[in-house]
Coordinates of C-alpha atoms and ligand atoms in Angstrom, one line a residue:
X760 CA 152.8 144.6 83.7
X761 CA 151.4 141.2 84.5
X762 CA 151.6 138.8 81.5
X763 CA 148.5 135.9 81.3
X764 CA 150.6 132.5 81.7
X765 CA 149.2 128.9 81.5
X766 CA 148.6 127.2 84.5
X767 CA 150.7 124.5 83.8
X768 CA 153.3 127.2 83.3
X769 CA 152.2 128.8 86.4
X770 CA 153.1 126.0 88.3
X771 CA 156.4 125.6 86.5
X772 CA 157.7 129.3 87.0
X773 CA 155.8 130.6 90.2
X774 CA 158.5 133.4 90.2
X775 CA 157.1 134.3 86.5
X776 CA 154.0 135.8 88.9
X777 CA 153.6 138.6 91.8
X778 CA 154.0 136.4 95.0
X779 CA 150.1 137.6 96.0
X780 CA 148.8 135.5 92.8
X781 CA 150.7 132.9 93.6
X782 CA 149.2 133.1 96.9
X783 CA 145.9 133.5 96.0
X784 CA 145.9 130.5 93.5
X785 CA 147.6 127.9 95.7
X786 CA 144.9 129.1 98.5
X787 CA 142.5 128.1 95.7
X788 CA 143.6 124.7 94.2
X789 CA 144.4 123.3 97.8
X790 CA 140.9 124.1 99.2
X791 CA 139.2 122.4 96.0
X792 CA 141.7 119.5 96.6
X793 CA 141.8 119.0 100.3
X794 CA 138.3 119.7 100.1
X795 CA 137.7 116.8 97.7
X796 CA 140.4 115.0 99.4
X797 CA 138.9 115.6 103.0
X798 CA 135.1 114.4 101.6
X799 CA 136.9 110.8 100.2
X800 CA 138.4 110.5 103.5
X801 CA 135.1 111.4 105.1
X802 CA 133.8 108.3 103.4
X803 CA 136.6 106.0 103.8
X804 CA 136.4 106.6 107.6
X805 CA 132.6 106.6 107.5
X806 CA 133.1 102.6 106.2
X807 CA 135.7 102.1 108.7
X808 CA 133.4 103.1 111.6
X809 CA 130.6 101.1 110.5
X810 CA 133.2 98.1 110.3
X811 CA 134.5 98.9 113.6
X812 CA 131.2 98.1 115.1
X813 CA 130.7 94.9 113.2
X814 CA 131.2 92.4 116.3
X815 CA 130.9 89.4 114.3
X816 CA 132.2 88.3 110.6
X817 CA 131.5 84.6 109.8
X818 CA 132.6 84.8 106.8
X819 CA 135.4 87.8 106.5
X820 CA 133.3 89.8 104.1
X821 CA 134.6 93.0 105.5
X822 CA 137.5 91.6 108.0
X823 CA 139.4 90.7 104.7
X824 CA 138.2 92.9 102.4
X825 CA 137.2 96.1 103.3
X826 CA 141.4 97.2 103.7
X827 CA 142.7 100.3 103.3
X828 CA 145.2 98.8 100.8
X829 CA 142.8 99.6 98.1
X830 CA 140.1 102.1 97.2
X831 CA 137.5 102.2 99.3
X832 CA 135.3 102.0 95.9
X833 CA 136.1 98.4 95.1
X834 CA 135.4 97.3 98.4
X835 CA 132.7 94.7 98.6
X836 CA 129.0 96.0 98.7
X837 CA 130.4 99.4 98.5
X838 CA 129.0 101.5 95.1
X839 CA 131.0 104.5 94.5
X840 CA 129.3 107.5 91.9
X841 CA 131.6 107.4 88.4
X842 CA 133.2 111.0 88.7
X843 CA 132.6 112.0 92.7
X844 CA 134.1 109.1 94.3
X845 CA 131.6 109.5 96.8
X846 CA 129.5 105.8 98.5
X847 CA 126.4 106.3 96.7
X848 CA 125.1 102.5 97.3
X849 CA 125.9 100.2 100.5
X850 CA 124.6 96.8 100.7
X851 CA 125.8 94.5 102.9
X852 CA 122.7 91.8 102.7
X853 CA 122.7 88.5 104.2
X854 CA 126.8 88.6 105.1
X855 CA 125.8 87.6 108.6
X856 CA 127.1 90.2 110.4
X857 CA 126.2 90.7 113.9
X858 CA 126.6 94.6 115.1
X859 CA 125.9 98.0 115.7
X860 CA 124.9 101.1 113.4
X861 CA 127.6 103.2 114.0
X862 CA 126.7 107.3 113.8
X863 CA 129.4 108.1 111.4
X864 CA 127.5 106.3 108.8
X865 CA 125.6 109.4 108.7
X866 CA 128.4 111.3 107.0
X867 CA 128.1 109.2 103.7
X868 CA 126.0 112.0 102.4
X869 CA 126.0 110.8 98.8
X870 CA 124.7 107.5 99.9
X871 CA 121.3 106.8 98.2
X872 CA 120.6 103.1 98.9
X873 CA 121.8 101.5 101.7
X874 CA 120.3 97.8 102.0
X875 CA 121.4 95.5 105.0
X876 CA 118.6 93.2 105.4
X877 CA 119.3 89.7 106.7
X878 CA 121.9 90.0 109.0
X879 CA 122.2 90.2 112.7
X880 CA 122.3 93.9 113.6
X881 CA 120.7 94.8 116.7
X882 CA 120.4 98.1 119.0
X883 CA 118.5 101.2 118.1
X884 CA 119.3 103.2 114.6
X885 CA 121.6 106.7 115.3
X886 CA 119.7 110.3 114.5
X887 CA 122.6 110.9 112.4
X888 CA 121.7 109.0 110.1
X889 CA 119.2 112.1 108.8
X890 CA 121.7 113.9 107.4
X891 CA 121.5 111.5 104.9
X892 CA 119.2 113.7 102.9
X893 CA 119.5 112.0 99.3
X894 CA 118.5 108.3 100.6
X895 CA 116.0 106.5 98.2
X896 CA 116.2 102.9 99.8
X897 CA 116.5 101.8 103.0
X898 CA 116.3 98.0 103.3
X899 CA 116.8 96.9 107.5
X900 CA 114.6 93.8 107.2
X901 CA 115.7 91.0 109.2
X902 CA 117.6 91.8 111.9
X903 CA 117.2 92.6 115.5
X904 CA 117.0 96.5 115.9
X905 CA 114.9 97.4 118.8
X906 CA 113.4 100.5 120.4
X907 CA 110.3 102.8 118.6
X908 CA 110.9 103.3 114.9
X909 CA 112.3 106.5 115.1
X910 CA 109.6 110.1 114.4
X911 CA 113.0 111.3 112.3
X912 CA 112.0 108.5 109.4
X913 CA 110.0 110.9 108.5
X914 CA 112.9 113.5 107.5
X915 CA 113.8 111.6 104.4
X916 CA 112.2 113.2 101.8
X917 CA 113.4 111.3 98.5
X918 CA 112.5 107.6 100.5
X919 CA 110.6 105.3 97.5
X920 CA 111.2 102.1 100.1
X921 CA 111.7 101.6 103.9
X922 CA 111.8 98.1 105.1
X923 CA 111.9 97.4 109.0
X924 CA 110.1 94.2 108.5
X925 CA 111.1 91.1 111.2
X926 CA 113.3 93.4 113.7
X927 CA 111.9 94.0 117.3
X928 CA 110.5 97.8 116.9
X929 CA 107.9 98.5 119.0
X930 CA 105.0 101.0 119.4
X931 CA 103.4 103.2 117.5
X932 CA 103.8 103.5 113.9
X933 CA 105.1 107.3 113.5
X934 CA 102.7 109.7 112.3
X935 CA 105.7 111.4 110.6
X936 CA 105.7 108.8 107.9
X937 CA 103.1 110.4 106.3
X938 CA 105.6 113.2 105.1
X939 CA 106.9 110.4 102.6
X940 CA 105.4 111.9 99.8
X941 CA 107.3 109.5 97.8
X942 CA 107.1 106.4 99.5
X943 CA 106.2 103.0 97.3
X944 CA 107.4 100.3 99.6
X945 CA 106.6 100.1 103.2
X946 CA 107.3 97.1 105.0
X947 CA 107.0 97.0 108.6
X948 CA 105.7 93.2 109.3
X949 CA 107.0 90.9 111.7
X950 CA 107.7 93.9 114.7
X951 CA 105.7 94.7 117.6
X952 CA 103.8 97.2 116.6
X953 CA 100.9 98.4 118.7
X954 CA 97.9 101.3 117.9
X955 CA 96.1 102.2 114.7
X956 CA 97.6 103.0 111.7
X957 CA 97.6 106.4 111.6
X958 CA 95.6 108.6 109.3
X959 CA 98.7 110.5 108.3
X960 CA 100.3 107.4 106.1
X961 CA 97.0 107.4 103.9
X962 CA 98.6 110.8 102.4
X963 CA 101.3 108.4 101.0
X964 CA 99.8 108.1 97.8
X965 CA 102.3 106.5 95.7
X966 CA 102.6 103.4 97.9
X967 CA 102.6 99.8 95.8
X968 CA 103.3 97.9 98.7
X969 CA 102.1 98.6 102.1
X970 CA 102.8 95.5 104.6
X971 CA 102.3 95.4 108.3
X972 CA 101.4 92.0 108.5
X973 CA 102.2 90.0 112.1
X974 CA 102.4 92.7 114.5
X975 CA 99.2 93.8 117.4
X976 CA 97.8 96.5 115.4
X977 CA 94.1 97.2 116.6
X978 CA 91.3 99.2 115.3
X979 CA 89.1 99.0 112.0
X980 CA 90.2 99.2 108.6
X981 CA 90.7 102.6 108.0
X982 CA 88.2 104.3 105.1
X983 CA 90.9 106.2 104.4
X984 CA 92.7 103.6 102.6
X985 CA 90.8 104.4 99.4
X986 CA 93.3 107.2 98.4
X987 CA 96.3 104.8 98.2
X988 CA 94.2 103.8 94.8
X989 CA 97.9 102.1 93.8
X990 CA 98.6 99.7 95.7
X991 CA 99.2 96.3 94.4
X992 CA 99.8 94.3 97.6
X993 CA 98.3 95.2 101.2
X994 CA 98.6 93.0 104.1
X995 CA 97.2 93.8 107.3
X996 CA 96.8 89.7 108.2
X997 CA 98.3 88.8 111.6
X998 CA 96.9 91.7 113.7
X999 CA 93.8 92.5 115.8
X1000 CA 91.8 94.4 113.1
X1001 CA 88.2 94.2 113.9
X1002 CA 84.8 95.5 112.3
X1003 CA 84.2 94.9 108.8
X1004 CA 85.7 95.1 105.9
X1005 CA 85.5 98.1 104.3
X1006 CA 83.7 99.1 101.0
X1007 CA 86.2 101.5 99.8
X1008 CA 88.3 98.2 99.2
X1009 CA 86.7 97.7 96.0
X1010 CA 88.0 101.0 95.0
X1011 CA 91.6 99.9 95.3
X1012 CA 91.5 98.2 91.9
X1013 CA 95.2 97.8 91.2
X1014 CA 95.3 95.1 94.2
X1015 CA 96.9 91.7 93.4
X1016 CA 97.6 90.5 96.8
X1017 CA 95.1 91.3 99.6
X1018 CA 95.9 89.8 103.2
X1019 CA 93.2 90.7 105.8
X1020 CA 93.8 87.0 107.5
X1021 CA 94.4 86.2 110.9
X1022 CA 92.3 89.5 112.0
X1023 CA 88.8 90.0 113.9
X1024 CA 86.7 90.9 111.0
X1025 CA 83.4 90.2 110.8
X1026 CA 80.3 91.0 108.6
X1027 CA 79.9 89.5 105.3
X1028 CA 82.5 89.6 102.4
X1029 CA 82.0 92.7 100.7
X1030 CA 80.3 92.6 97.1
X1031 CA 82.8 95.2 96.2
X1032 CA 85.6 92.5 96.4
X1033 CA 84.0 91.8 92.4
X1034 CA 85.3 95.1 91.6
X1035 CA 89.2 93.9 92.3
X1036 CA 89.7 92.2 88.5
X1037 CA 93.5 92.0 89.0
X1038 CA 93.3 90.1 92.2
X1039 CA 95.8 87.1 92.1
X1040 CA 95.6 86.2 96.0
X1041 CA 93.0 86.8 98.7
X1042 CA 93.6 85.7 101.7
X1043 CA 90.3 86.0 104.1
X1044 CA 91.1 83.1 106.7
X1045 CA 90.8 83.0 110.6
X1046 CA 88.6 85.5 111.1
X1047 CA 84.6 85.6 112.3
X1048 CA 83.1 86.2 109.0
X1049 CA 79.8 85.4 107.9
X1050 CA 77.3 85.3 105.2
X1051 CA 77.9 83.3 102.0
X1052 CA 80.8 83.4 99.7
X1053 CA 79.6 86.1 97.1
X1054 CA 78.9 85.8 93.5
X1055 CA 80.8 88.1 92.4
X1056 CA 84.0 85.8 93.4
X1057 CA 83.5 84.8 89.8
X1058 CA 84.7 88.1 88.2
X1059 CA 88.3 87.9 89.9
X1060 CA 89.4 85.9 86.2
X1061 CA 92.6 86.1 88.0
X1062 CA 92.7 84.6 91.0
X1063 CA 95.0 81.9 91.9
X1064 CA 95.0 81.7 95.8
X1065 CA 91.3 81.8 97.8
X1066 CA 91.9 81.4 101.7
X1067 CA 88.7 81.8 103.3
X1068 CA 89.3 79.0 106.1
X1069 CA 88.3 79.3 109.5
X1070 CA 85.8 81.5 109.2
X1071 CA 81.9 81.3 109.7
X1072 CA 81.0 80.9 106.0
X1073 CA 77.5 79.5 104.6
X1074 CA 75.5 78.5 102.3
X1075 CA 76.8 76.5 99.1
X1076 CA 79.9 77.3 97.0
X1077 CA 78.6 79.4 93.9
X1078 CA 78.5 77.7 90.5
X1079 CA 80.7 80.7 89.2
X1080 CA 83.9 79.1 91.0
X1081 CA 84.0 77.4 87.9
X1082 CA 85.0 80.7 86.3
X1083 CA 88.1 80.8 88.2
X1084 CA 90.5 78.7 86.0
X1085 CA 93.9 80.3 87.2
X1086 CA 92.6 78.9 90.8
X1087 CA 95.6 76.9 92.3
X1088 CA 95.0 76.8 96.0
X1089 CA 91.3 76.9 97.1
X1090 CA 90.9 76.2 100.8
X1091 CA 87.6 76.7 102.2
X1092 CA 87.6 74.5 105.4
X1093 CA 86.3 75.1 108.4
X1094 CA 83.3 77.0 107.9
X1095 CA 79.8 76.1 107.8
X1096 CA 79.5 75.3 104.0
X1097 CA 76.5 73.3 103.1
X1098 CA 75.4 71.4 100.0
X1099 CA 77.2 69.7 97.1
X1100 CA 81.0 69.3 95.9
X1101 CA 80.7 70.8 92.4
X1102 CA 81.3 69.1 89.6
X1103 CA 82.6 72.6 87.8
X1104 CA 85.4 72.0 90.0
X1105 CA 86.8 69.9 87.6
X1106 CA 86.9 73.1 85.2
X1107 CA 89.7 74.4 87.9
X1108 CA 93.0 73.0 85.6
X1109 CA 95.3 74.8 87.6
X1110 CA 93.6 73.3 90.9
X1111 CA 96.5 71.9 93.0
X1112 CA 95.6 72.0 96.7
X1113 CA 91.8 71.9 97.9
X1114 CA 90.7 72.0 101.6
X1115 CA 87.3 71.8 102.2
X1116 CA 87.6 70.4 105.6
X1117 CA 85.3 70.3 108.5
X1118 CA 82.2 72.1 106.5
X1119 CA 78.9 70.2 105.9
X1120 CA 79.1 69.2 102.1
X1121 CA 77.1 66.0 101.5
X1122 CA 76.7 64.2 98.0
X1123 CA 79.0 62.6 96.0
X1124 CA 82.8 63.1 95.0
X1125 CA 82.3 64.7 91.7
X1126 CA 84.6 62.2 88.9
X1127 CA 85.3 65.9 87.2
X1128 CA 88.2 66.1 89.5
X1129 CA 90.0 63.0 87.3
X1130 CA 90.2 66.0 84.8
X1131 CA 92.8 68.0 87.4
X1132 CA 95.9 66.1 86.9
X1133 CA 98.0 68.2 88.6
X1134 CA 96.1 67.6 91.9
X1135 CA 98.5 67.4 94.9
X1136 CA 96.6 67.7 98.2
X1137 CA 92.8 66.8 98.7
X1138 CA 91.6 67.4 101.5
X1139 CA 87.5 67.1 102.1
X1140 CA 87.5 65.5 106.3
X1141 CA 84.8 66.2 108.9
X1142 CA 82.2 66.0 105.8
X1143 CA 79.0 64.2 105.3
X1144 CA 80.3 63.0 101.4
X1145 CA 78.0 59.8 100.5
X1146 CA 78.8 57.3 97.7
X1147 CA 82.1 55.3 96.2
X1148 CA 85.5 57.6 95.7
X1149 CA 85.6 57.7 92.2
X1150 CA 88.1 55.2 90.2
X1151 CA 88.9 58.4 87.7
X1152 CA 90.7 59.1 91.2
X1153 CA 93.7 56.8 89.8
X1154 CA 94.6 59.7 86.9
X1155 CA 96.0 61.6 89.9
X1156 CA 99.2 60.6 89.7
X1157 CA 100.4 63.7 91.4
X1158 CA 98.6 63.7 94.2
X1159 CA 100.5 63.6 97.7
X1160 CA 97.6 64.3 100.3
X1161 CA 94.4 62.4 99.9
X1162 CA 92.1 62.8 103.4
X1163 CA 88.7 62.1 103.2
X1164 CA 88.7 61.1 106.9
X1165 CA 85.1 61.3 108.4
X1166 CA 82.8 61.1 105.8
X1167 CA 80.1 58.7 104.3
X1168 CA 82.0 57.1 101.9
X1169 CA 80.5 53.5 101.6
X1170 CA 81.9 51.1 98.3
X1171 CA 85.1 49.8 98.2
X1172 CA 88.8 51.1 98.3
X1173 CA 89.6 51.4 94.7
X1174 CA 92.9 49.7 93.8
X1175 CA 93.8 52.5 91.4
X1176 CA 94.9 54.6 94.8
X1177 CA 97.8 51.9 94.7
X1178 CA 99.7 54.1 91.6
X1179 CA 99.3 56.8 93.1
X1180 CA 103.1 56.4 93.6
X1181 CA 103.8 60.3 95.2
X1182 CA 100.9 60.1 98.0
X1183 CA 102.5 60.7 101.1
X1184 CA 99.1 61.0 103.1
X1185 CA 96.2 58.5 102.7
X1186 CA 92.9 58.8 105.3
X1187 CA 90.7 57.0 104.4
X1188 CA 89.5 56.2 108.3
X1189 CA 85.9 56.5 109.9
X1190 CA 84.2 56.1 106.4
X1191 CA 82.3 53.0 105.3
X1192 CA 84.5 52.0 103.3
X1193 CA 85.5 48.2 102.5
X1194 CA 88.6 46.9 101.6
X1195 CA 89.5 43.3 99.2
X1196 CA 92.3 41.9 100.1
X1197 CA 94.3 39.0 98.7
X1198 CA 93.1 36.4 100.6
X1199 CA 89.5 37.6 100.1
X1200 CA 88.7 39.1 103.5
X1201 CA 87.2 42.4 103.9
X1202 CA 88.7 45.0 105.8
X1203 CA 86.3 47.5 107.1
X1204 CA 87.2 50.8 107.6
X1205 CA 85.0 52.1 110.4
X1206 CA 87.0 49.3 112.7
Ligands
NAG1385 C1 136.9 92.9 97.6 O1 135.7 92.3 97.0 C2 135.5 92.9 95.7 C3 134.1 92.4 95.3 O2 133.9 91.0 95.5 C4 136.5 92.3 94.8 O3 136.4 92.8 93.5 C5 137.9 92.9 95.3 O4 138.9 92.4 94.6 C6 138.1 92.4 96.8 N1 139.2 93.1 97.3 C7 140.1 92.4 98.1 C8 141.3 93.2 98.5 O5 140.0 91.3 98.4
NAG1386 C1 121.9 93.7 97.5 O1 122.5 92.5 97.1 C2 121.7 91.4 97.1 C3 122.5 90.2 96.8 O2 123.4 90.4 95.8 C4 120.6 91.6 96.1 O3 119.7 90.5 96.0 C5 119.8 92.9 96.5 O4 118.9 93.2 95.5 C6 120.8 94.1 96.6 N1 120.1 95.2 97.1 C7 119.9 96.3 96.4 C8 119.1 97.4 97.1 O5 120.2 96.4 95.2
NAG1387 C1 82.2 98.4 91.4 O1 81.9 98.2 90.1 C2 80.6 98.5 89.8 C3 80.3 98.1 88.4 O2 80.7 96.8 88.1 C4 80.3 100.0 90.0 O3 79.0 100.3 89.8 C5 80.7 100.3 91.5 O4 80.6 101.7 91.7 C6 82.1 99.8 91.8 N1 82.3 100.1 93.2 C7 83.5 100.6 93.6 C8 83.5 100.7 95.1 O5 84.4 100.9 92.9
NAG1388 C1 85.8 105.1 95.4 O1 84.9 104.5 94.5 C2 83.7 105.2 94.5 C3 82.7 104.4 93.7 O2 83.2 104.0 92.5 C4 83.9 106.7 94.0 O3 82.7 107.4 94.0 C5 85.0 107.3 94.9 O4 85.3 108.6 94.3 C6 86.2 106.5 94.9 N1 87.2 107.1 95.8 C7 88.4 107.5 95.5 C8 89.3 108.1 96.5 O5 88.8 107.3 94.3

């Protein structure tokens, strides 16, 4: 009869069992153990493939440390789950290394986050790395990878972030990155991108952050963009988006950050831009559009940078700008403004840079701007401005940038501008403007 024996005991006296137990049980315990062993192992050699390929190691992150002479858990930017002892995190940011993506890396198949932005990795990315089925974050910014993005992006289910941004893809975006149902982050800016944007990555409704700013993507705006209704930061600036800007904007009302700059656009700006409350940045520059700046500017409370330079803008800035007391950047220049420099400008307390450059604003420098002390940069050249710069201009004691080059200033130079100890830049040229020096002789400034 067969007596029931603890395993420790089992071990002890194997002879205690019928030698087919004994058999049976070993066969067990060393396939769960060389099984467990063989995955560790998978991993270690995994990590040692991937350092193989590493051509270049400034600094001896992984020359030094990455040694077999100790677990392959403690090694640096390597994250290891608590009871597997499988790689579930790899970063290796800004170490400098210059290399290839080797294909074993693929056979880390615990590894959820693998972040190696900032480095100097180049060639194109191995299919292998799709087996890779639990990834979350994948973080390749800043290097050199070339080639198409690859369609097989697409395969990773769990992806919340996919960074490519400032490598050398090229192409198409892939359609198949619409299958991200997951996707939050998607940074592609700074490639070579060519085409639309496909429909398919509109179905990616829980993207925050959607960037493909600087790369030769043509086409309108798509419509469709009204279903990712959470984003908080789109940038399409840097491209060759043309046609207007689309209404549906104004129904992506979680929207901090909006970059259409550096685009094609024309058409007026949309009165549904009123509707984006949150809106801390806008950024409308370098394109063709026209019409005048709407009223509605004055419900974005929020709003701390306006960029709507080099466009084709007219009419006079609304009186509602005054609303905008968060404003710290306004630069308006180079358009076809028209009327006065308002003295509700002075309301903008967390005003630090102004360009109103190269527009046709006439009147006088309102002496509302001695209330913006933190002033650092005025710049209001290529105007028709009439009258004396204002002495209140002396409380600026911040101030670095002060061009008023090409106006109608007539008076004198006031000699407060001499404590203006941080200015760095002072045009005051082809104005009217007169000068008292010591020895009582006046210095015009149109010679
Ligand atoms: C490798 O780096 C990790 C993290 O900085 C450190 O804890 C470990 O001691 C290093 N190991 C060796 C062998 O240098
Ligand atoms: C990787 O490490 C860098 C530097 O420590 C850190 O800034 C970055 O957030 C890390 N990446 C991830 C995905 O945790
Ligand atoms: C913008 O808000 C107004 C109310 O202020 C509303 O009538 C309109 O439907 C909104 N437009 C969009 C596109 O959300
Ligand atoms: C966009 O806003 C309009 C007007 O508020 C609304 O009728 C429409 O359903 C919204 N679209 C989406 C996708 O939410």
């Amino acid at each position: 009869m067969m007596r029931l024996t603890p395993i420790s005991n089992l071990m002890e006296k194997p002879s205690f069992l019928p030698p087919f137990m004994f058999g049976l049980l070993f066969a067990t315990f060393g396939v769960i153990l060389s099984a467990k062993y063989s995955s560790i192992t998978v991993d270690q050699s995994a990590l040692l493939a991937l350092k193989s390929h590493i051509t270049h190691d400034p600094h001896n992150f992984l020359t030094t440390n990455w040694s077999t002479s100790t677990s392959f858990c403690s090694w640096i930017g390597v994250t290891c789950g608590s009871k597997h002892y499988r790689v579930t995190a790899l970063n290796l940011s800004s170490m400098d290394l210059t290399g290839t993506i080797s294909s074993q890396l693929g056979n880390l198949s615990f590894l959820a986050w693998l972040d190696i932005h900032q480095n100097s990795f180049l060639g194109s990315l191995p299919i292998e790395l799709t087996n890779l089925r639990r990834m979350k974050y994948l973080d390749f910014g800043n290097n050199s990878f070339n080639g198409e993005i690859p369609l097989w992006f697409g395969c990773f289910s769990k992806l919340q972030t996919l960074s490519l941004y400032l490598n050398n893809f090229i192409g198409v975006i892939p359609s198949t990155l619409g299958n991200l149902s997951k996707l939050e982050r998607l940074s592609l800016g700074g490639n070579q991108m060519t085409g639309r944007i496909p429909n398919s990555l509109f179905k990616c409704k829980e993207l925050k952050f959607l960037s493909l700013f600087n790369n030769s993507l043509e086409g309108s705006i798509p419509t469709e963009i009204e279903n990712l209704t959470l984003l908080k930061t789109l940038g399409l600036g840097i491209n060759h988006f043309k046609g207007e800007i689309p209404l549906v904007i104004g129904n992506l009302t979680s929207l901090l950050v909006l970059y259409l700059d550096n685009n094609k656009l024309t058409g007026e700006i949309p009165l549904v831009i009123g509707n984006l409350t949150s809106l801390q940045s806008l950024y409308l520059s370098y394109n063709k559009l026209t019409g005048e700046i709407p009223l509605v500017i004055g419900n974005l409370a929020s709003l701390q940078m306006l960029y709507l330079f080099n466009n084709r803008l007219t009419g006079e800035i609304p009186l509602v700008i005054g609303n905008l007391t968060s404003l710290r950047e306004l630069y308006l220049d180079n358009n076809k403004l028209t009327g006065e420099i308002l003295s509700v400008i002075g309301n903008l307390i967390s005003l630090t840079d102004i360009n109103l450059g190269l527009n046709y604003f006439t009147g006088e420098i309102p002496s509302t701007i001695g209330n913006l002390t933190i002033f650092e940069a005025i710049y209001i050249s290529n105007n028709n401005l009439l009258g004396e710069i204002p002495l209140v201009i002396g409380n600026l004691t911040s101030l670095r940038v002060l061009d008023l080059y090409n106006n109608k200033l007539t008076g004198e130079i006031p000699l407060v501008i001499g404590n203006l100890t941080s200015l760095r830049v002072l045009d005051l040229s082809n104005n009217k403007l007169t000068v008292l020096v010591c020895l009582g002789i006046y210095w015009n400034s149109t010679s």
